[in-house]
Coordinates of C-alpha atoms in Angstrom, one line a residue:
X293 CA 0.0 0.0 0.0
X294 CA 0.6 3.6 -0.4
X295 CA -0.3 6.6 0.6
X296 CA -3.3 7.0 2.5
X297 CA -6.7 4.4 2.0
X298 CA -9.7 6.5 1.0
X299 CA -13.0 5.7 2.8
X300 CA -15.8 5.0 0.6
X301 CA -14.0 7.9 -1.7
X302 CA -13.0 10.0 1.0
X303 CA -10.5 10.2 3.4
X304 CA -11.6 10.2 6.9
X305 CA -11.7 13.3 9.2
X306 CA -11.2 14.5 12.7
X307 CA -14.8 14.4 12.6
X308 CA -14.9 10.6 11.5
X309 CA -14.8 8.0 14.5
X310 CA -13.0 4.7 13.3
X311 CA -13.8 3.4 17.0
X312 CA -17.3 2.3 15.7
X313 CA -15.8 0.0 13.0
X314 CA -12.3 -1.4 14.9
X315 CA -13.4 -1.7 18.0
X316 CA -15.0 0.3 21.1
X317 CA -11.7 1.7 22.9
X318 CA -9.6 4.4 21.6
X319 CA -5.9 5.2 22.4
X320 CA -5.1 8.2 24.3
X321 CA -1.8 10.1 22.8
X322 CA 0.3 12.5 23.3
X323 CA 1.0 13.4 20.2
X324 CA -0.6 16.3 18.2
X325 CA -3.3 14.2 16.9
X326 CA -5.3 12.6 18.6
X327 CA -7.8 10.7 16.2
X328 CA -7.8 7.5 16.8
X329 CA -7.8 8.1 20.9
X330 CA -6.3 9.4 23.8
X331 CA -3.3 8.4 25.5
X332 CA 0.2 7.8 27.5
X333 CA 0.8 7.9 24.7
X334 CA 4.3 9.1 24.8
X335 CA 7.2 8.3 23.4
X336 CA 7.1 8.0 27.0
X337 CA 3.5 6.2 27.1
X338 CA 0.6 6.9 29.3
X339 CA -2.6 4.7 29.2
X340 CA -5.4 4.6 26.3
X341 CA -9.2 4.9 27.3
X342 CA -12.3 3.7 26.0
X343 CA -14.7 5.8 23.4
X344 CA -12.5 9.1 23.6
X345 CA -11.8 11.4 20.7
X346 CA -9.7 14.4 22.1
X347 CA -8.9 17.7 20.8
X348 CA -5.8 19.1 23.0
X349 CA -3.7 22.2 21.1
X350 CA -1.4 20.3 23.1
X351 CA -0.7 17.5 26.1
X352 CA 1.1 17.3 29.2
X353 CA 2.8 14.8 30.9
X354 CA 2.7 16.2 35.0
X355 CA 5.6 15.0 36.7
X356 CA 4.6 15.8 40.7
X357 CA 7.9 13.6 42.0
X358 CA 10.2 14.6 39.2
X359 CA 12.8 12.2 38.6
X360 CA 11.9 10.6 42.5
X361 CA 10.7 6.3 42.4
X362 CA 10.6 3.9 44.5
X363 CA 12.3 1.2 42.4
X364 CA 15.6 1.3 40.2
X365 CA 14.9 -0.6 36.9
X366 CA 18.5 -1.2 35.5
X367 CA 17.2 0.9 31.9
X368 CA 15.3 3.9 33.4
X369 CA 16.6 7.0 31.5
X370 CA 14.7 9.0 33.8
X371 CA 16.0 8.5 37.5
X372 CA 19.4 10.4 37.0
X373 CA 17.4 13.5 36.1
X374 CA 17.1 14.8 38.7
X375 CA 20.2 16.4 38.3
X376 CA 18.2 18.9 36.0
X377 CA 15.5 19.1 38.5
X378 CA 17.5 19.4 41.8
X379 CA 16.3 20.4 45.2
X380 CA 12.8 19.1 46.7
X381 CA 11.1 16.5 44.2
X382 CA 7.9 17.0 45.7
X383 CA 5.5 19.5 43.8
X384 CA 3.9 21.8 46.0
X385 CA 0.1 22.6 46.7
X386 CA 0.6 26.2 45.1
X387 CA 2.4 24.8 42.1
X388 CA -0.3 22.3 41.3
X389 CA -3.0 24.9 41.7
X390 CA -1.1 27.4 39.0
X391 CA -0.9 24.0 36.6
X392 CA -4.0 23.3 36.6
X393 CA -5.2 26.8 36.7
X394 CA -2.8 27.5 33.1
X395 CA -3.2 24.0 31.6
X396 CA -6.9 23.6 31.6
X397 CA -7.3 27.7 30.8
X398 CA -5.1 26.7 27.4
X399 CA -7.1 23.9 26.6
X400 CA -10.5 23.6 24.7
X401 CA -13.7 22.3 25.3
X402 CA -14.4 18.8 25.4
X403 CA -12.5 16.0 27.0
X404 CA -9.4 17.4 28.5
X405 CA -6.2 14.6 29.9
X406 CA -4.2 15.5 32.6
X407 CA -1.5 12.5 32.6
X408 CA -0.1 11.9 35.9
X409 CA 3.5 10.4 36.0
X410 CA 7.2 10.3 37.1
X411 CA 9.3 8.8 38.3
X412 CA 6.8 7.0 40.9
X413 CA 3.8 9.9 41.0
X414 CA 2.3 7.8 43.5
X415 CA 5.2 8.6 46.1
X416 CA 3.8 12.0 46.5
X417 CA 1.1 10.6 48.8
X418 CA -2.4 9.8 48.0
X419 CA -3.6 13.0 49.9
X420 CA -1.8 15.2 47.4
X421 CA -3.9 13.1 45.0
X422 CA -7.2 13.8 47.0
X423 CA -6.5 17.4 46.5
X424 CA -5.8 16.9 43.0
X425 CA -8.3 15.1 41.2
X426 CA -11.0 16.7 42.2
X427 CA -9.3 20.3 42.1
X428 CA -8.4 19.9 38.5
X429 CA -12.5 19.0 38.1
X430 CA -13.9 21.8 39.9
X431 CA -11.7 24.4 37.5
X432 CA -12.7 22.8 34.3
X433 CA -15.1 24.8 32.9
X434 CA -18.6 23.5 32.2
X435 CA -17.4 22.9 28.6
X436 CA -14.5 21.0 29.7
X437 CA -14.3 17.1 30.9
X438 CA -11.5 16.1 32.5
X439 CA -9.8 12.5 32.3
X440 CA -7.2 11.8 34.8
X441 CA -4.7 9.1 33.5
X442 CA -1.9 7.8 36.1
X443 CA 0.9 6.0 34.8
X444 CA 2.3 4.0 37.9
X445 CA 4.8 0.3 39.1
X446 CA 1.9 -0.3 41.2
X447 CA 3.8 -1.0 43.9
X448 CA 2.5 1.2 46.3
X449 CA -1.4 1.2 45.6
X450 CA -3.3 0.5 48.4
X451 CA -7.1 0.1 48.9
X452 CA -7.2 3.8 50.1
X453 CA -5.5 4.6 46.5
X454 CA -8.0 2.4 44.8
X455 CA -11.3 4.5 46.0
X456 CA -9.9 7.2 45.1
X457 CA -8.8 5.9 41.9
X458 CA -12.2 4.5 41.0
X459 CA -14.4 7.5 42.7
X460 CA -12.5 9.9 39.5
X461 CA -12.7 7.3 37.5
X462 CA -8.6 7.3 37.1
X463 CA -7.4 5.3 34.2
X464 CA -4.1 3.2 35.5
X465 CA -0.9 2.1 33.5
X466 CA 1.0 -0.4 35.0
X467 CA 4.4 -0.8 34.0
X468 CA 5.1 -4.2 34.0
X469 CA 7.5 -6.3 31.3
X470 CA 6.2 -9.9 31.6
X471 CA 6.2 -13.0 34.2
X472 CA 8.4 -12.8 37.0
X473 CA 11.5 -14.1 35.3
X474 CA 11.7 -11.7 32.7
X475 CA 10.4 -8.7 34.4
X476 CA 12.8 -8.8 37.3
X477 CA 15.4 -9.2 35.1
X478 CA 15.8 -5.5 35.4
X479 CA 12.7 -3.8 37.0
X480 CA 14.2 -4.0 40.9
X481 CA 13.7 -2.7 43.7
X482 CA 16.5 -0.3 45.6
X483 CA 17.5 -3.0 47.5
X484 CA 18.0 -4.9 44.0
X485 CA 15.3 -7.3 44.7
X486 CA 12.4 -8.2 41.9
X487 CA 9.4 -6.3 41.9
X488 CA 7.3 -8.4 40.3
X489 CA 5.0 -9.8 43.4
X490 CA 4.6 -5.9 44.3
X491 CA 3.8 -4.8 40.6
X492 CA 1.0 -7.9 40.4
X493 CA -0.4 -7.3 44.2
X494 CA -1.4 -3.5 42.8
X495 CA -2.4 -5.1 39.0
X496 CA -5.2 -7.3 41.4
X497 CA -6.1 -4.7 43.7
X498 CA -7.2 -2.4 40.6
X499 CA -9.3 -5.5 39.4
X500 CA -11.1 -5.6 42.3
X501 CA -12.1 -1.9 42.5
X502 CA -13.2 -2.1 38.9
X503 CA -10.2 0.1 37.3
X504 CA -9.7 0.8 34.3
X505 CA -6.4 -0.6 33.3
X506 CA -3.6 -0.6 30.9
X507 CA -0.2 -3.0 30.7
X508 CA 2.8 -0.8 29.4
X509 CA 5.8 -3.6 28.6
X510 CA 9.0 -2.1 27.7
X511 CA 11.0 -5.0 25.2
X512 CA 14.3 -5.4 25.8
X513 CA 17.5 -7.9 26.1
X514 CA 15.8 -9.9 28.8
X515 CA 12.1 -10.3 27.4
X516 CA 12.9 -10.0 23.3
X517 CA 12.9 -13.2 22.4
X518 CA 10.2 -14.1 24.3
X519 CA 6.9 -12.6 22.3
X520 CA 4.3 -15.7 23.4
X521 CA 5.4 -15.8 26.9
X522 CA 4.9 -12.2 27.2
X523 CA 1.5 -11.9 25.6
X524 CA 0.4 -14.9 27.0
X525 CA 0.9 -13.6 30.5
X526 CA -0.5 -9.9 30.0
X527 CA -3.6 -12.0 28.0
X528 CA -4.0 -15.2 30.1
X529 CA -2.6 -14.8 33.1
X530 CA -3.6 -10.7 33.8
X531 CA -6.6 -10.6 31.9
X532 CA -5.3 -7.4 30.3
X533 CA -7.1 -6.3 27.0
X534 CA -5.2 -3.2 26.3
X535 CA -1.2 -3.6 25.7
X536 CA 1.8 -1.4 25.1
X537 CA 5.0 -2.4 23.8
X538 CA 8.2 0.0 24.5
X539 CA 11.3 -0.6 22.6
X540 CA 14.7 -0.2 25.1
X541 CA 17.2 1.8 23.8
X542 CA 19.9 2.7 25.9
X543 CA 22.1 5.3 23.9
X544 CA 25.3 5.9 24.9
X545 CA 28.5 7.5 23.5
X546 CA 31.9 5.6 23.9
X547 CA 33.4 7.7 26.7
X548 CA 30.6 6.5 29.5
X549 CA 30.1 3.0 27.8
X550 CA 31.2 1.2 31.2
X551 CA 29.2 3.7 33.6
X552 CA 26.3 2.8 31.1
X553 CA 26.6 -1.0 31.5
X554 CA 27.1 -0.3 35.5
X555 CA 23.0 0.9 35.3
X556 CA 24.3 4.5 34.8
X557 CA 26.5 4.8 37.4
X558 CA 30.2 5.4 38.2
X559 CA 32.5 3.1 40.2
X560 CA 32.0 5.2 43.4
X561 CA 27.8 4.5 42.7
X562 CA 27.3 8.0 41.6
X563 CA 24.9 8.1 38.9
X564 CA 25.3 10.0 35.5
X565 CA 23.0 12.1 33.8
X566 CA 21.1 10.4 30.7
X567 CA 21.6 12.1 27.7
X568 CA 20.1 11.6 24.2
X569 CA 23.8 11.3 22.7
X570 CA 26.3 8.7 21.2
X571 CA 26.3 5.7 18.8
X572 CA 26.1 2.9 20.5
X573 CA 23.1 1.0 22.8
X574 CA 23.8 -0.9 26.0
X575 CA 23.6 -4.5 26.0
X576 CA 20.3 -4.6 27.7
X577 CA 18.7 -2.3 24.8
X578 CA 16.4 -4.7 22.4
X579 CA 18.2 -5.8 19.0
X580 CA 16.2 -4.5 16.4
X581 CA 15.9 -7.4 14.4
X582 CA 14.4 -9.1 17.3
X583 CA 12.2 -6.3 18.2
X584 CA 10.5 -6.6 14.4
X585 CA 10.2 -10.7 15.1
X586 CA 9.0 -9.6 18.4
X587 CA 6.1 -7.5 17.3
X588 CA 6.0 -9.9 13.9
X589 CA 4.6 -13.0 15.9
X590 CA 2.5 -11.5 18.3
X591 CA 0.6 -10.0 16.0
X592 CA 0.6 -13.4 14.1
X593 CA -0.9 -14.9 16.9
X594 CA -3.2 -11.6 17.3
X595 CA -5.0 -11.6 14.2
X596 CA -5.6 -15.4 14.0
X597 CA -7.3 -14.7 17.8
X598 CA -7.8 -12.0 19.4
X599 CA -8.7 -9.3 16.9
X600 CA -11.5 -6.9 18.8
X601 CA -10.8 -8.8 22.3
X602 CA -7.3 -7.5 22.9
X603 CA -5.8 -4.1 21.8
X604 CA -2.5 -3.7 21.3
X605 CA -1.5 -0.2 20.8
X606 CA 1.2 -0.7 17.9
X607 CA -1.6 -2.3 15.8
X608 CA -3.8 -0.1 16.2
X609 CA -1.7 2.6 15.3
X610 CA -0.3 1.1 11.9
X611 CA -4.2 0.5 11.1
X612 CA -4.9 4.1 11.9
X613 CA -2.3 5.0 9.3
X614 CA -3.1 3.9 6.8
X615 CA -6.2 6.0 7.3
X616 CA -4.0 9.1 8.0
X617 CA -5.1 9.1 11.5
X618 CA -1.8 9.3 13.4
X619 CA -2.2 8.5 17.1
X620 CA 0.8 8.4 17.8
X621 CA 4.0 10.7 17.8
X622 CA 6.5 8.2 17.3
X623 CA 4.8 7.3 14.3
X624 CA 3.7 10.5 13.2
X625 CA 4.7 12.9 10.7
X626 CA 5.7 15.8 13.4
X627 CA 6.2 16.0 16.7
X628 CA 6.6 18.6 19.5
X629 CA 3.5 19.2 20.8
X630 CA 4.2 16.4 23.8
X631 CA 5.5 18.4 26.5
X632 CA 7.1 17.6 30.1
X633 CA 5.8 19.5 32.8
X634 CA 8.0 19.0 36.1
X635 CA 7.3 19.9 39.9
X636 CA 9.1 22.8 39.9
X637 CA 7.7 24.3 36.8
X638 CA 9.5 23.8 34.4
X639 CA 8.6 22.9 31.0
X640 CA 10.8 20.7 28.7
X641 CA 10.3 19.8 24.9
X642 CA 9.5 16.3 25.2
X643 CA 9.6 13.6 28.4
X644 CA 12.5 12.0 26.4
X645 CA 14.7 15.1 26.0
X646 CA 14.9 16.3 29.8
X647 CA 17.9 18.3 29.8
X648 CA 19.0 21.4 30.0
X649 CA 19.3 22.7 25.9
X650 CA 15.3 21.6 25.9
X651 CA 14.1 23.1 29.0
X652 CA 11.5 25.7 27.5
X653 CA 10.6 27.3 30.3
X654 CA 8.3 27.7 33.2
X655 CA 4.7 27.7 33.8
X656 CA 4.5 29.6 37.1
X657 CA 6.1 32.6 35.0
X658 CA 4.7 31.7 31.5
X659 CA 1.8 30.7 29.2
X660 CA 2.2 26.6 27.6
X661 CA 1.5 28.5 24.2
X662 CA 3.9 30.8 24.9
X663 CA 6.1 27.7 25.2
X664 CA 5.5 25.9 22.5
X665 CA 6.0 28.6 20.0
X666 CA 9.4 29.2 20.7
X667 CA 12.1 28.9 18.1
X668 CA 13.7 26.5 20.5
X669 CA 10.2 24.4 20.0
X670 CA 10.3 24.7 16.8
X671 CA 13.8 23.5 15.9
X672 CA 12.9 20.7 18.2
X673 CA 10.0 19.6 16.1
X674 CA 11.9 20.1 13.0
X675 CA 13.9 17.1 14.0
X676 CA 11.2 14.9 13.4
X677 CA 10.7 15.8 9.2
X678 CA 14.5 15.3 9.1
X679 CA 14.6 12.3 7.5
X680 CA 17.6 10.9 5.6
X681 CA 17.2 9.7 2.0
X682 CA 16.6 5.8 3.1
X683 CA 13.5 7.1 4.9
X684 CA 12.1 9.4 1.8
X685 CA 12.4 6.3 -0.3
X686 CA 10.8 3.7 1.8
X687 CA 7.7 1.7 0.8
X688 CA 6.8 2.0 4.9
X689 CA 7.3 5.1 5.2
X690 CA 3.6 6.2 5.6
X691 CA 3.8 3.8 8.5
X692 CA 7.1 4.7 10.4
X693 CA 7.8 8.2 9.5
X694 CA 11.7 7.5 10.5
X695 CA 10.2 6.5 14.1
X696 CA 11.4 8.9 17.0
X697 CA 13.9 11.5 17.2
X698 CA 15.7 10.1 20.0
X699 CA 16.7 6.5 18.1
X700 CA 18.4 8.3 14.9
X701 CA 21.8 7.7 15.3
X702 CA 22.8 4.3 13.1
X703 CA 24.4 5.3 10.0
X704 CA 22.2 5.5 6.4
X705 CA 23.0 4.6 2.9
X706 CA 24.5 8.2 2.5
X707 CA 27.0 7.6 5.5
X708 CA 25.4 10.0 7.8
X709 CA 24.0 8.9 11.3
X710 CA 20.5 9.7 11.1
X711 CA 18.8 6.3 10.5
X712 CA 16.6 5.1 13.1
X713 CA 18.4 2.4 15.4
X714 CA 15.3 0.3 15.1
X715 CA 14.8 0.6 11.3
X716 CA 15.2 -3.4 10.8
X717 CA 12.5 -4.1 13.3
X718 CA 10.2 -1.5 12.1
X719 CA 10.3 -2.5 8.2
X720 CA 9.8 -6.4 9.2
X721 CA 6.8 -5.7 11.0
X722 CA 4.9 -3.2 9.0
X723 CA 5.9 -5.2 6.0
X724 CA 5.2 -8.5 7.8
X725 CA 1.8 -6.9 9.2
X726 CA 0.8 -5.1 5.6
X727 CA -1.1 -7.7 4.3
X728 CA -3.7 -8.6 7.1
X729 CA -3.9 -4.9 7.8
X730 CA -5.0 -4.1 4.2
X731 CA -7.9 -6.9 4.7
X732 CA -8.9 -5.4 7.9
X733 CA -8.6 -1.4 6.3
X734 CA -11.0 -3.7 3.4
X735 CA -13.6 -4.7 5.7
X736 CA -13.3 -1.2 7.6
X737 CA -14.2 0.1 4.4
X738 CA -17.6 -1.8 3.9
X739 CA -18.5 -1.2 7.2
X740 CA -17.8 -4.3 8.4
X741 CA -15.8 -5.1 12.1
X742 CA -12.3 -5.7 11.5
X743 CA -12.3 -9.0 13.9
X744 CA -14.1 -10.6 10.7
X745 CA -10.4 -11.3 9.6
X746 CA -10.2 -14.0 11.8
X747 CA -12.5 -16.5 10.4
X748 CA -11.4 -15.9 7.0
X749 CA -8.3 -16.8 8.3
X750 CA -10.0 -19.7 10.4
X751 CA -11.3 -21.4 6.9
X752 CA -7.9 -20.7 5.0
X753 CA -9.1 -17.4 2.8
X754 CA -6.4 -15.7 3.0
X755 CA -5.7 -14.6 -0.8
X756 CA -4.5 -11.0 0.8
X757 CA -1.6 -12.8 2.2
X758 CA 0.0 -13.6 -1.5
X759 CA 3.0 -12.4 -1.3
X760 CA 3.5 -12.4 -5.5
X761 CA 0.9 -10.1 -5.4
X762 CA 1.8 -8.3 -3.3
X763 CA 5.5 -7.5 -5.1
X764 CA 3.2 -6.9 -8.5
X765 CA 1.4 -4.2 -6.7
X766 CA 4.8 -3.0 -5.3
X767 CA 3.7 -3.5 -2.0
X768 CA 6.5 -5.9 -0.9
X769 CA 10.5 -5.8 -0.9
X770 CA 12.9 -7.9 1.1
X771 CA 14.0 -6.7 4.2
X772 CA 17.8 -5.8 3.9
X773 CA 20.2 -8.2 6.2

């Protein structure tokens, strides 16, 4: 395929809903679009809700601990910054009451986010919380609705947490990257302990309370080649119908390789600051070719089964594509609309870019508009359309737009280091995926449900699959070694 598929001879608007012909849940994003839902999203990810269509200028990801958690997950990019955000972690009462007060002002009406996470945003107390919630409701104006989304280890939940939780009707992300053995590979404790019985004891008190929940699994050295076990847990085991997969990649440059491999931190245990920077990964970051077989049979297994039952946000976002509904800012055209917001105040171009050169400025001084149009911002999201020739001339393109800004440092056909990291893995999968997505686009198309895939596939029609076809149509070529 390419280009964009045209529905019923037109293509489909912000005004269009393709909820009511995939499936009832939508995916909340932070990127600038949100059309096919709402996130975490993120390149940092927060949870996706049911039936929303938002219509944010802009999102937010609130960080009221800053760089402060509870655990110390060997990959976390995020811990050592809080040597950009030093002094007290803990947002104050007054500071949350000016957020709100700007950030909902600057919003329009309709159904507003206001994406709660961290670090651990649950170690600033649930009575910060109490204050919040309903704080953030009570200044929303009447044309406003506000959807709190908390992205969380779960560690710390409690039943006092829980009614609250379920009284706002908070929709929860747990982070959590598979069955015990894989996940405490690297998700610990400070005390280097798993985390896993902790994680799972929070995942089951949600369940009982009713709470919406969402599984965010970060794929890396220790679960990659392990797709099944992975989605069999989050599907069998957790009962979770809505999935995230985040790709690890560690950068690093060659001067703090071994600090890198030591979790980030120097032989006396001090820890140093992540920075987007270098050419090489660590060794727990995911190989990209096992990343694209990772995705690859999932989704195998996916759209033989569990089509409309389970939602896995990288589908859906490839099927949203191909409508020209991007969802997600990793795979959108443009980015830079995703900001950080941290307990201090300041403001920072994107959750993945917290450092100093990014910091845009401060929202107990200034306006998020004001913020965001700043030639800074814009140079920022100018990174995103700079894609080398190898991305201009790909037949995925429309699919990856060059993935995000952050993983663009592996060299390109020209010699210059601007190809994505996880190119491989993203051209297997959305070449890989192409075929069945097509069908379901088909069947989108005469307003039939996507899931109807499955029993074609169930009684062996599966003429889209033809891959001789497919190269006639020039929708097919080889993945390159």
């Amino acid at each position: 395929m390419r280009g964009r598929l045209q529905l019923k001879g037109k293509r489909l608007s912000a005004n269009d809903n393709l909820n009511t012909v995939i499936r009832p849940m939508t995916f909340m994003c932070v990127a600038n679009t949100h059309l096919i839902g709402r996130i975490a999203g993120l390149s940092r990810y927060v949870p996706f809700r049911k039936g929303i269509q938002m219509n944010e200028l802009f999102s937010i990801l609130v960080k009221p601990t800053g760089a402060y958690c509870n655990l110390d997950c060997e990959y976390c990019f995020f811990i050592s910054k809080d040597q950009v955000l030093p002094g007290d972690p803990m947002m104050s009462e007054e500071t949350l009451t000016v957020f709100l007060h700007r950030y909902l002002d600057e919003q329009p009406d309709g159904d507003v986010t206001v994406a709660w996470q961290g670090g651990e945003p649950t170690m600033r107390g649930v009575s910060f919380f109490e204050l919040a919630l309903p704080l953030a409701e009570q200044l929303a104006r009447p044309g406003q609705r506000i959807r709190h989304v908390l992205q969380t280890n779960g560690t710390l939940l409690d039943d006092r947490w829980c009614r609250l939780l379920a009284a706002h009707d908070v929709l929860v992300g747990i982070s959590v990257d598979g069955p015990a053995e894989l996940h405490d590979r690297y998700r610990v404790n400070k005390a280097g302990r798993g985390s896993h019985t902790s994680v799972m004891r929070g995942w089951h008190l949600l369940e009982g309370y009713g709470i919406a929940r969402n599984v965010l699994c970060t794929v890396h050295a220790a679960n990659e080649s392990h797709p099944l076990e992975v989605y069999h847990f989050f599907r069998d085991e957790m009962h979770a119908e809505h999935v995230q997969f985040i790709p690890i990649v560690e950068r690093v440059d060659e001067a703090h390789a071994a600090s890198a491999e030591n979790c980030w931190r120097r032989t006396d245990g001090s820890r140093i600051l992540y920075r987007q920077a270098g050419r090489h990964v660590t060794s727990r970051s995911v190989n990209p070719v096992l990343w694209g077989r990772f995705l690859n049979t999932i989704f195998d297994e996916w759209v033989q089964q569990d089509v409309g039952r389970v939602f896995v946000q990288q589908f859906d976002v490839m099927l949203g594509n191909m409508f020209g509904q991007y969802s997600l800012c990793v795979h959108a055209p443009q980015c830079g609309n995703a900001l950080v917001a941290a307990h201090n105040g300041d403001v920072f171009s994107c959750d993945h870019w917290v450092e100093d050169e990014y910091r845009l400025g401060n929202f107990l001084h200034q306006e998020f508009r004001e913020m965001i149009n700043t030639p800074r911002q814009h140079q920022f999201s100018s990174f995103k359309q700079n894609l080398p020739d190898d991305c201009l001339e790909c037949s995925v393109r429309w699919a990856c737009q060059g993935g995000c800004p952050k993983d663009r440092f592996s060299p390109d056909l020209n010699g210059t280091y601007r190809l994505n990291y996880l190119c491989a893995g993203y051209r297997s999968f959305f070449q890989h995926a192409m075929p069945a997505m097509e069908r379901m686009a088909q069947l989108i198309d005469n307003g039939l449900p996507a899931a109807m895939i499955m029993d074609e596939i169930a009684t062996n029609d599966t003429s889209f699959f033809d891959i001789d076809t497919m190269r006639k149509e020039g929708r097919y070529e080889p993945i390159p070694a």
